[in-house]
PDB file of C-alpha atoms in Angstrom:
ATOM      1  CA  MET A 215     118.223  68.289  93.178  1.00 51.00           C
ATOM      2  CA  MET A 216     117.298  70.070  89.967  1.00 53.00           C
ATOM      3  CA  ASN A 217     116.392  73.779  90.072  1.00 56.00           C
ATOM      4  CA  LEU A 218     113.141  74.381  88.254  1.00 53.00           C
ATOM      5  CA  PRO A 219     112.359  77.838  86.876  1.00 52.00           C
ATOM      6  CA  LYS A 220     109.903  79.887  88.865  1.00 53.00           C
ATOM      7  CA  PRO A 221     106.366  79.537  87.492  1.00 54.00           C
ATOM      8  CA  GLN A 222     105.985  83.310  87.050  1.00 59.00           C
ATOM      9  CA  ASN A 223     109.202  83.561  84.983  1.00 64.00           C
ATOM     10  CA  MET A 224     108.181  80.562  82.894  1.00 64.00           C
ATOM     11  CA  LEU A 225     104.755  82.079  82.269  1.00 65.00           C
ATOM     12  CA  ASP A 226     106.291  85.406  81.270  1.00 67.00           C
ATOM     13  CA  LYS A 227     108.656  83.674  78.831  1.00 67.00           C
ATOM     14  CA  MET A 228     105.737  81.761  77.288  1.00 63.00           C
ATOM     15  CA  LYS A 229     103.761  84.988  76.844  1.00 63.00           C
ATOM     16  CA  GLU A 230     106.782  86.658  75.200  1.00 66.00           C
ATOM     17  CA  THR A 231     107.241  83.662  72.867  1.00 64.00           C
ATOM     18  CA  MET A 232     103.584  83.750  71.815  1.00 61.00           C
ATOM     19  CA  GLY A 233     103.692  87.496  71.273  1.00 60.00           C
ATOM     20  CA  MET A 234     101.209  88.211  74.044  1.00 60.00           C
ATOM     21  CA  LYS A 235     103.715  90.285  75.979  1.00 61.00           C
ATOM     22  CA  GLU A 236     106.456  92.639  74.868  1.00 62.00           C
ATOM     23  CA  PRO A 237     109.913  91.447  75.895  1.00 58.00           C
ATOM     24  CA  LYS A 238     111.624  93.650  78.482  1.00 60.00           C
ATOM     25  CA  GLU A 239     114.355  95.824  77.056  1.00 63.00           C
ATOM     26  CA  GLN A 240     117.575  94.867  78.758  1.00 62.00           C
ATOM     27  CA  THR A 241     119.848  97.622  80.009  1.00 66.00           C
ATOM     28  CA  LEU A 242     123.224  97.428  81.660  1.00 61.00           C
ATOM     29  CA  LEU A 243     121.825  98.405  85.062  1.00 57.00           C
ATOM     30  CA  GLY A 244     118.860  96.080  84.555  1.00 59.00           C
ATOM     31  CA  ASP A 245     121.227  93.197  83.796  1.00 62.00           C
ATOM     32  CA  LEU A 246     123.282  94.083  86.860  1.00 58.00           C
ATOM     33  CA  GLU A 247     120.180  94.234  89.042  1.00 58.00           C
ATOM     34  CA  ASP A 248     118.931  90.884  87.702  1.00 61.00           C
ATOM     35  CA  SER A 249     122.308  89.213  88.291  1.00 63.00           C
ATOM     36  CA  ILE A 250     122.602  90.335  91.919  1.00 66.00           C
ATOM     37  CA  THR A 251     120.593  88.179  94.246  1.00 77.00           C
ATOM     38  CA  LEU A 252     120.747  89.097  97.891  1.00 79.00           C
ATOM     39  CA  THR A 253     118.639  87.736 100.680  1.00 85.00           C
ATOM     40  CA  LYS A 254     116.485  90.158 102.656  1.00 85.00           C
ATOM     41  CA  MET A 255     118.903  89.945 105.551  1.00 90.00           C
ATOM     42  CA  GLN A 256     121.906  90.688 103.303  1.00 89.00           C
ATOM     43  CA  ARG A 257     120.040  93.679 101.866  1.00 87.00           C
ATOM     44  CA  LEU A 258     119.312  94.976 105.379  1.00 90.00           C
ATOM     45  CA  TYR A 259     122.947  94.502 106.417  1.00 92.00           C
ATOM     46  CA  GLY A 260     124.126  96.318 103.284  1.00 91.00           C
ATOM     47  CA  PHE A 261     121.652  99.126 103.895  1.00 90.00           C
ATOM     48  CA  ALA A 262     122.636  99.484 107.567  1.00 92.00           C
ATOM     49  CA  PHE A 263     126.379  99.344 106.840  1.00 95.00           C
ATOM     50  CA  CYS A 264     126.183 101.867 103.996  1.00 93.00           C
ATOM     51  CA  PHE A 265     123.956 104.223 105.965  1.00 91.00           C
ATOM     52  CA  GLY A 266     126.078 103.918 109.105  1.00 94.00           C
ATOM     53  CA  LEU A 267     129.321 104.507 107.203  1.00 96.00           C
ATOM     54  CA  GLY A 268     127.784 107.519 105.464  1.00 93.00           C
ATOM     55  CA  VAL A 269     126.629 109.091 108.723  1.00 91.00           C
ATOM     56  CA  PHE A 270     129.991 108.290 110.340  1.00 96.00           C
ATOM     57  CA  LEU A 271     131.944 109.932 107.487  1.00 95.00           C
ATOM     58  CA  SER A 272     129.684 112.982 107.509  1.00 91.00           C
ATOM     59  CA  PHE A 273     130.157 113.360 111.265  1.00 93.00           C
ATOM     60  CA  MET A 274     133.914 112.716 111.205  1.00 94.00           C
ATOM     61  CA  SER A 275     134.420 115.245 108.430  1.00 92.00           C
ATOM     62  CA  THR A 276     133.653 118.047 110.896  1.00 89.00           C
ATOM     63  CA  PHE A 277     137.000 117.348 112.584  1.00 92.00           C
ATOM     64  CA  PHE A 278     138.650 118.762 109.459  1.00 90.00           C
ATOM     65  CA  LEU A 279     137.178 122.170 110.308  1.00 85.00           C
ATOM     66  CA  PHE A 280     138.836 122.585 113.716  1.00 85.00           C
ATOM     67  CA  PRO A 281     141.335 123.890 114.822  1.00 86.00           C
ATOM     68  CA  ILE A 282     142.678 124.637 111.317  1.00 86.00           C
ATOM     69  CA  PRO A 283     140.033 124.500 108.566  1.00 86.00           C
ATOM     70  CA  ARG A 284     140.927 122.026 105.806  1.00 89.00           C
ATOM     71  CA  VAL A 285     138.111 122.793 103.425  1.00 87.00           C
ATOM     72  CA  LYS A 286     138.975 120.304 100.672  1.00 89.00           C
ATOM     73  CA  LYS A 287     139.118 117.272 102.952  1.00 91.00           C
ATOM     74  CA  PHE A 288     136.022 118.358 104.820  1.00 90.00           C
ATOM     75  CA  ALA A 289     133.879 118.876 101.705  1.00 90.00           C
ATOM     76  CA  VAL A 290     134.970 115.686  99.963  1.00 91.00           C
ATOM     77  CA  ILE A 291     134.487 113.432 102.997  1.00 94.00           C
ATOM     78  CA  TYR A 292     131.195 115.064 104.008  1.00 92.00           C
ATOM     79  CA  THR A 293     129.783 114.819 100.485  1.00 91.00           C
ATOM     80  CA  PHE A 294     130.944 111.216 100.106  1.00 93.00           C
ATOM     81  CA  GLY A 295     129.245 110.403 103.414  1.00 93.00           C
ATOM     82  CA  ASN A 296     126.033 112.039 102.192  1.00 90.00           C
ATOM     83  CA  LEU A 297     126.139 110.089  98.930  1.00 90.00           C
ATOM     84  CA  LEU A 298     126.689 106.824 100.820  1.00 92.00           C
ATOM     85  CA  SER A 299     123.767 107.590 103.109  1.00 87.00           C
ATOM     86  CA  MET A 300     121.535 108.368 100.163  1.00 86.00           C
ATOM     87  CA  GLY A 301     122.762 105.440  98.066  1.00 87.00           C
ATOM     88  CA  CYS A 302     122.169 102.907 100.813  1.00 87.00           C
ATOM     89  CA  THR A 303     118.608 102.483  99.577  1.00 84.00           C
ATOM     90  CA  CYS A 304     120.051 100.765  96.499  1.00 85.00           C
ATOM     91  CA  PHE A 305     120.381  97.714  98.723  1.00 86.00           C
ATOM     92  CA  LEU A 306     116.669  97.779  99.471  1.00 84.00           C
ATOM     93  CA  VAL A 307     115.185  98.489  96.040  1.00 84.00           C
ATOM     94  CA  GLY A 308     118.098  97.912  93.658  1.00 83.00           C
ATOM     95  CA  PRO A 309     120.228 100.489  91.803  1.00 83.00           C
ATOM     96  CA  TRP A 310     118.053 100.793  88.708  1.00 84.00           C
ATOM     97  CA  SER A 311     114.855 101.232  90.708  1.00 86.00           C
ATOM     98  CA  GLN A 312     116.601 103.796  92.900  1.00 87.00           C
ATOM     99  CA  ILE A 313     117.676 105.854  89.886  1.00 89.00           C
ATOM    100  CA  LYS A 314     114.195 105.650  88.360  1.00 90.00           C
ATOM    101  CA  ASN A 315     112.653 106.716  91.685  1.00 89.00           C
ATOM    102  CA  MET A 316     115.038 109.635  92.031  1.00 90.00           C
ATOM    103  CA  PHE A 317     114.029 111.102  88.699  1.00 92.00           C
ATOM    104  CA  LYS A 318     110.252 110.671  88.901  1.00 92.00           C
ATOM    105  CA  SER A 319     108.388 113.869  88.048  1.00 92.00           C
ATOM    106  CA  HIS A 320     107.395 114.739  91.627  1.00 88.00           C
ATOM    107  CA  ARG A 321     110.979 114.173  92.820  1.00 89.00           C
ATOM    108  CA  LEU A 322     112.907 115.651  89.885  1.00 93.00           C
ATOM    109  CA  LEU A 323     113.328 119.178  91.256  1.00 93.00           C
ATOM    110  CA  ALA A 324     114.432 117.936  94.692  1.00 91.00           C
ATOM    111  CA  THR A 325     116.912 115.461  93.147  1.00 92.00           C
ATOM    112  CA  CYS A 326     118.419 118.012  90.770  1.00 95.00           C
ATOM    113  CA  THR A 327     118.658 120.603  93.549  1.00 95.00           C
ATOM    114  CA  TYR A 328     120.423 118.156  95.842  1.00 93.00           C
ATOM    115  CA  LEU A 329     122.844 116.967  93.151  1.00 95.00           C
ATOM    116  CA  GLY A 330     123.434 120.580  92.104  1.00 96.00           C
ATOM    117  CA  PHE A 331     124.394 121.598  95.633  1.00 95.00           C
ATOM    118  CA  ILE A 332     126.704 118.604  95.904  1.00 94.00           C
ATOM    119  CA  PHE A 333     128.455 119.875  92.773  1.00 95.00           C
ATOM    120  CA  LEU A 334     128.548 123.468  94.078  1.00 96.00           C
ATOM    121  CA  THR A 335     129.905 122.345  97.453  1.00 93.00           C
ATOM    122  CA  LEU A 336     132.733 120.451  95.798  1.00 94.00           C
ATOM    123  CA  LEU A 337     133.386 123.336  93.398  1.00 94.00           C
ATOM    124  CA  ALA A 338     133.566 125.872  96.245  1.00 94.00           C
ATOM    125  CA  ALA A 339     135.903 123.632  98.241  1.00 91.00           C
ATOM    126  CA  LEU A 340     138.158 122.110  95.597  1.00 92.00           C
ATOM    127  CA  LYS A 341     138.385 124.805  92.940  1.00 94.00           C
ATOM    128  CA  LEU A 342     137.637 128.062  94.764  1.00 92.00           C
ATOM    129  CA  GLU A 343     138.948 126.936  98.187  1.00 88.00           C
ATOM    130  CA  ASN A 344     136.538 129.326  99.905  1.00 90.00           C
ATOM    131  CA  LEU A 345     135.488 128.208 103.393  1.00 87.00           C
ATOM    132  CA  LEU A 346     132.509 130.552 103.743  1.00 92.00           C
ATOM    133  CA  LEU A 347     131.077 129.685 100.312  1.00 94.00           C
ATOM    134  CA  THR A 348     131.655 125.989 100.997  1.00 91.00           C
ATOM    135  CA  LEU A 349     129.741 126.211 104.281  1.00 90.00           C
ATOM    136  CA  VAL A 350     126.861 128.095 102.622  1.00 94.00           C
ATOM    137  CA  CYS A 351     126.682 125.442  99.871  1.00 94.00           C
ATOM    138  CA  LEU A 352     126.884 122.732 102.526  1.00 90.00           C
ATOM    139  CA  ILE A 353     123.933 124.172 104.447  1.00 92.00           C
ATOM    140  CA  CYS A 354     121.968 124.374 101.189  1.00 94.00           C
ATOM    141  CA  GLN A 355     123.014 120.779 100.423  1.00 91.00           C
ATOM    142  CA  CYS A 356     121.631 119.633 103.794  1.00 87.00           C
ATOM    143  CA  CYS A 357     118.368 121.509 103.215  1.00 90.00           C
ATOM    144  CA  ALA A 358     118.097 119.995  99.734  1.00 91.00           C
ATOM    145  CA  LEU A 359     118.695 116.522 101.187  1.00 87.00           C
ATOM    146  CA  VAL A 360     115.906 117.020 103.725  1.00 86.00           C
ATOM    147  CA  TRP A 361     113.609 118.267 100.935  1.00 86.00           C
ATOM    148  CA  TYR A 362     114.546 115.252  98.791  1.00 87.00           C
ATOM    149  CA  CYS A 363     113.913 112.801 101.649  1.00 82.00           C
ATOM    150  CA  LEU A 364     110.504 114.375 102.279  1.00 83.00           C
ATOM    151  CA  THR A 365     109.454 113.418  98.736  1.00 82.00           C
ATOM    152  CA  TYR A 366     109.329 109.817  99.953  1.00 81.00           C
ATOM    153  CA  LEU A 367     106.858 110.637 102.728  1.00 78.00           C
ATOM    154  CA  PRO A 368     103.240 111.234 101.759  1.00 79.00           C
ATOM    155  CA  PHE A 369     102.574 114.969 102.156  1.00 79.00           C
ATOM    156  CA  GLY A 370     106.073 115.387 103.655  1.00 78.00           C
ATOM    157  CA  GLN A 371     106.958 118.554 101.780  1.00 77.00           C
ATOM    158  CA  ARG A 372     103.522 120.033 102.407  1.00 81.00           C
ATOM    159  CA  MET A 373     103.877 119.389 106.161  1.00 83.00           C
ATOM    160  CA  LEU A 374     107.306 121.048 106.245  1.00 81.00           C
ATOM    161  CA  LYS A 375     105.964 124.079 104.376  1.00 79.00           C
ATOM    162  CA  SER A 376     103.105 124.304 106.839  1.00 81.00           C
ATOM    163  CA  CYS A 377     105.391 124.044 109.883  1.00 82.00           C
ATOM    164  CA  LEU A 378     107.847 126.590 108.510  1.00 79.00           C
ATOM    165  CA  GLY A 379     104.963 128.841 107.518  1.00 79.00           C
ATOM    166  CA  LYS A 380     103.713 128.861 111.112  1.00 79.00           C
ATOM    167  CA  CYS A 381     107.208 129.522 112.484  1.00 81.00           C
ATOM    168  CA  ILE A 382     108.450 132.074 109.942  1.00 78.00           C
ATOM    169  CA  GLY A 383     105.293 133.355 108.309  1.00 73.00           C
ATOM    170  CA  ASP A 384     103.290 132.547 105.213  1.00 64.00           C
ATOM    171  CA  PHE A 385     105.498 131.883 102.173  1.00 56.00           C
ATOM    172  CA  ASP A 386     103.027 133.643  99.897  1.00 58.00           C
ATOM    173  CA  GLU A 387     103.834 136.935 101.626  1.00 58.00           C
ATOM    174  CA  TRP A 388     107.516 136.749 100.644  1.00 53.00           C
TER     175      TRP A 388
END
């Protein structure tokens, strides 16, 4: 049986040929995303596996803190688990779309803050080897991850501000 091109793709190619539509600029990630074809079920399995492994690694990393703190191993495994958990959405929307979504204007500050605290956590653990500073950076990294995740929920950050404002006090008074 012969595979016929999808009508939408054929129509797009005709429009590009006639000059009615600008051709899409191909990028390396765009080419990669176009070449990977996964079924919805495969995408869900990839998402679930990546997310589960990330949560598992983040949880298991706490065993490197007790009874003798091994800061380097803890920070690296915890951060890798966090990155896996965050990157699992690449299976759902694709890597290029995920990167574009991460750096949209309303998400830019949250993304940069989260990535910055990942860097600071690894710096405090690997270079400075300071347990207290690593834990402070780790707590900030978790807060930044929550803040980043709330950018995907409509009014998520506003709701958190409101809840914290009622618990702690109005942020404008600080």
